[in-house]
Amino acid sequence: SLTDKLDNVFKTLKGRGILDEESVRIALKDIRLALLEADVNFKIVKEFTEDVRTRAVGKEVLESITPGQQIVKIVHDRLVELMGTEESQLKLENRFPSPIMLVGLQGCGKTTTAAKLAHLLQKRQRRTALVSADVYRPAAMEQLRVLGDKIGAGVYVPSDEKDPVKICSSAMEYAKSGGYDTLIIDTAGRLHIDKELMDELKKIKRAVNPSEILFVADSMTGQDAVTVAESFNQTLSIDGVVLTKVDGDARGGAALSLRKVTGKPIKFIGTGEKIDAIEAFHPERMASRILG
Amino acid sequence: ISGEKVVSRDIFEDLEEILIAADLGPSFTFDLIEDMKERAKRKELQNPESLKKIMVDNMTAILKQSESPIVLPSNKIFTIMVIGVNGTGKTTTIGKLAAFFKQQNASVLFAAADTFRAAAIEQLEIWSKRTETPLIKQAMGADPSAVVYDSIKAAKARNTDVLIVDTAGRLHTKTNLMDELKKIKRVMGKELPGAPHEILLVLDATTGQNALMQAQMFNAEIGISGLVLTKLDGTAKGGIVVRIAKEMKTPIRFIGVGEKIDDLRPFNGREFVEALFA
Ligand SMILES: Nc1nc2c(ncn2[C@@H]2O[C@H](COP(=O)(O)OP(=O)(O)OP(=O)(O)O)[C@@H](O)[C@H]2O)c(=O)[nH]1
Ligand SMILES: Nc1nc2c(ncn2[C@@H]2O[C@H](COP(=O)(O)OP(=O)(O)OP(=O)(O)O)[C@@H](O)[C@H]2O)c(=O)[nH]1
Ligand SMILES: [Mg+2]
Ligand SMILES: [Mg+2]
């Protein structure tokens, strides 16, 4: 484990009262390796290890734990601090309906998350409607309809409108007249480098004025998480992130990368394929997982 | 004199960054760089261009071993089982594969063995219409092995050249779901000796180090005979496949470069490495 490796670094340097510069430097090599193996973006690893270095060097070695454990604690606590937030609540305004927009790359779990969120909000006594603005993926609208029907959420199905922006505006009308207080908009997966499709998202945002734009990301995403999130955030100014497929065994370093590059909180995690497999994000658990 | 030494150290850092950014992973990147330094020493090369060329050539050589296209047998049914974690692009790849095999004048049949996910069958049905590929399906919730059983019967009756089985996405960590795959494989082998002839693992290029776990675990549990790497039209480089190729020598059959029917290309190691360094 990382703690064992670090204990090894420090056991040859016994008898020192403080975490000295050289031992910390060596320890950071192992920490860097662990974070990169965990898929934290290498630029963020650089910043983070430097951050940890300034926090660790000169610190008094505590009585109750090994120096290795102490460094791991510094790293762990810093990870929690960086990823934690009190603002992991959804911003649901007193608008009827309050629109929530889900965006992200292909296959990350937006449609499933849309239904999960609807179900979660229903449990919090909100009348939730769903709409799919995905006119591209085969059977995308059918997929959301099946999920929506399962949980008894209103699902707006366009008759034959093919323009995603018009579909979303019509869905707002549908939600308003149906007395829904929330409308969750599932958008088509897209590449951040597809200018036309990124413009489409801007248009939907302008038409609907979402209370909340959530960037949905696969927790097994590698180094590219930074590039993608930066792009989506610059285009839309997202409000938060949903990290999916956390029930897998990916270390989830993307969580740190996403938080650092967007400055926005991870609000939820997807923990399975079932409709109730969504939880609030807990930074401590993610920090332990990233450190392996 | 020391000027040249400093340049070499920068090239090592530059190359390390490129490889890590491409998801090759830190320890594999370290190994590749050590290997490159070793080769450079033997050839007494120090300039950045030669060092980079050594790296590119080495990575290409590793991938060359995985350049192995599917060769359809004549006069036999060739069965392909498509597996992988959720959302990697299995169903879309199957649509593209049908078009690809049809161009070789092979007849194709689909088995809709994802009986779990909402609208999975409908999704494959649309690809079936697009490619004029007949589809064997049952109701959502049916036993996937029953669908597969039917599809082998149908393939034999129609003298199909290629039967492609779509399975539900699943995490390799879920034992019951891996058992379901094993059962599908058993049923196929029982109905048609030698089936499945190809077990194709679909990996997403945006996935980081976990792709190695996926390949190892799917291989350990059910065996994989080929890989498809999708979503290379994005900015992720999919470098983890270099490590998979080095350690597992699994053939990389195709890459996915988009969502349309012809966005499938046979894997080429040199092109892949050039794109990685682009
Ligand atoms: N294990 C697991 N699977 C998930 C989770 N969230 C979504 N999935 C699965 O991931 C796959 C993709 O989910 P979708 O909801 O279709 O993803 P999407 O982002 O809407 O895909 P596109 O619309 O094509 O971009 C499906 O098989 C889902 O069941 C999760 O938290 N855990
Ligand atoms: N950009 C891009 N998108 C792709 C590629 N291959 C698949 N996709 C998209 O990825 C998303 C998921 O594709 P699916 O074919 O549904 O993936 P799957 O593995 O069958 O998903 P599950 O059955 O839910 O596990 C869809 O939006 C596809 O259009 C590719 O090569 N490039
Ligand atoms: Mg979707
Ligand atoms: Mg599928």
Short mmCIF file of N, CA and C in Angstrom, two decimals, chain B residues 1 4 10 12 28 61-62 68-69 71-72 81-82 88 97 102 122 146 155 199-200 202 204 238 259:
data_model
loop_
_atom_site.label_atom_id
_atom_site.label_comp_id
_atom_site.label_asym_id
_atom_site.label_seq_id
_atom_site.Cartn_x
_atom_site.Cartn_y
_atom_site.Cartn_z
N ILE B 1 29.12 21.02 -24.79
CA ILE B 1 29.07 19.56 -24.52
C ILE B 1 27.93 19.29 -23.53
N GLU B 4 24.27 19.51 -24.83
CA GLU B 4 23.55 18.38 -25.44
C GLU B 4 22.92 17.51 -24.35
N ASP B 10 15.56 17.17 -21.31
CA ASP B 10 14.27 17.76 -21.66
C ASP B 10 13.46 16.81 -22.50
N PHE B 12 13.48 13.66 -22.46
CA PHE B 12 12.91 12.58 -21.64
C PHE B 12 11.67 13.08 -20.91
N PHE B 28 4.46 2.04 -16.97
CA PHE B 28 4.74 1.57 -18.32
C PHE B 28 5.53 2.63 -19.08
N ALA B 61 6.35 -1.20 -33.01
CA ALA B 61 6.68 -2.62 -33.04
C ALA B 61 5.80 -3.40 -32.06
N ILE B 62 5.57 -2.83 -30.87
CA ILE B 62 4.69 -3.49 -29.89
C ILE B 62 3.30 -3.66 -30.49
N SER B 68 -3.89 -7.69 -36.41
CA SER B 68 -4.29 -9.01 -36.88
C SER B 68 -5.77 -8.97 -37.20
N PRO B 69 -6.11 -8.74 -38.46
CA PRO B 69 -7.52 -8.59 -38.81
C PRO B 69 -8.28 -9.91 -38.70
N VAL B 71 -10.23 -12.81 -40.09
CA VAL B 71 -10.31 -13.44 -41.41
C VAL B 71 -11.51 -14.39 -41.37
N LEU B 72 -12.49 -14.11 -42.20
CA LEU B 72 -13.69 -14.96 -42.20
C LEU B 72 -13.39 -16.28 -42.89
N MET B 81 -18.88 -12.60 -30.30
CA MET B 81 -19.56 -12.16 -29.08
C MET B 81 -18.94 -10.81 -28.69
N VAL B 82 -19.77 -9.79 -28.57
CA VAL B 82 -19.24 -8.45 -28.28
C VAL B 82 -19.51 -8.11 -26.83
N THR B 88 -19.34 1.70 -23.70
CA THR B 88 -18.10 1.83 -24.48
C THR B 88 -18.34 1.92 -25.98
N LEU B 97 -19.84 -3.02 -37.80
CA LEU B 97 -19.27 -4.30 -38.24
C LEU B 97 -20.12 -4.95 -39.32
N LYS B 102 -20.51 -6.81 -44.74
CA LYS B 102 -21.32 -6.84 -45.97
C LYS B 102 -20.50 -6.39 -47.17
N GLU B 122 -34.34 -2.04 -29.12
CA GLU B 122 -34.78 -1.06 -30.12
C GLU B 122 -33.59 -0.39 -30.79
N ALA B 146 -31.02 -17.61 -24.01
CA ALA B 146 -32.11 -18.12 -24.85
C ALA B 146 -32.10 -17.41 -26.21
N ALA B 155 -28.93 -18.89 -37.50
CA ALA B 155 -27.73 -18.75 -38.35
C ALA B 155 -27.50 -20.01 -39.16
N ILE B 199 -14.26 -13.40 -29.39
CA ILE B 199 -14.84 -12.66 -28.26
C ILE B 199 -14.17 -11.30 -28.29
N LEU B 200 -14.96 -10.31 -28.67
CA LEU B 200 -14.44 -8.97 -28.94
C LEU B 200 -14.73 -8.06 -27.75
N VAL B 202 -14.81 -4.43 -26.27
CA VAL B 202 -14.85 -3.05 -26.75
C VAL B 202 -14.40 -2.12 -25.62
N ASP B 204 -13.21 1.87 -24.46
CA ASP B 204 -13.43 3.29 -24.76
C ASP B 204 -12.09 4.03 -24.63
N GLY B 238 -6.06 6.87 -25.98
CA GLY B 238 -6.21 5.43 -25.81
C GLY B 238 -4.89 4.70 -25.63
N GLU B 259 -19.62 8.18 -34.79
CA GLU B 259 -20.90 7.54 -34.50
C GLU B 259 -21.62 7.04 -35.74
#
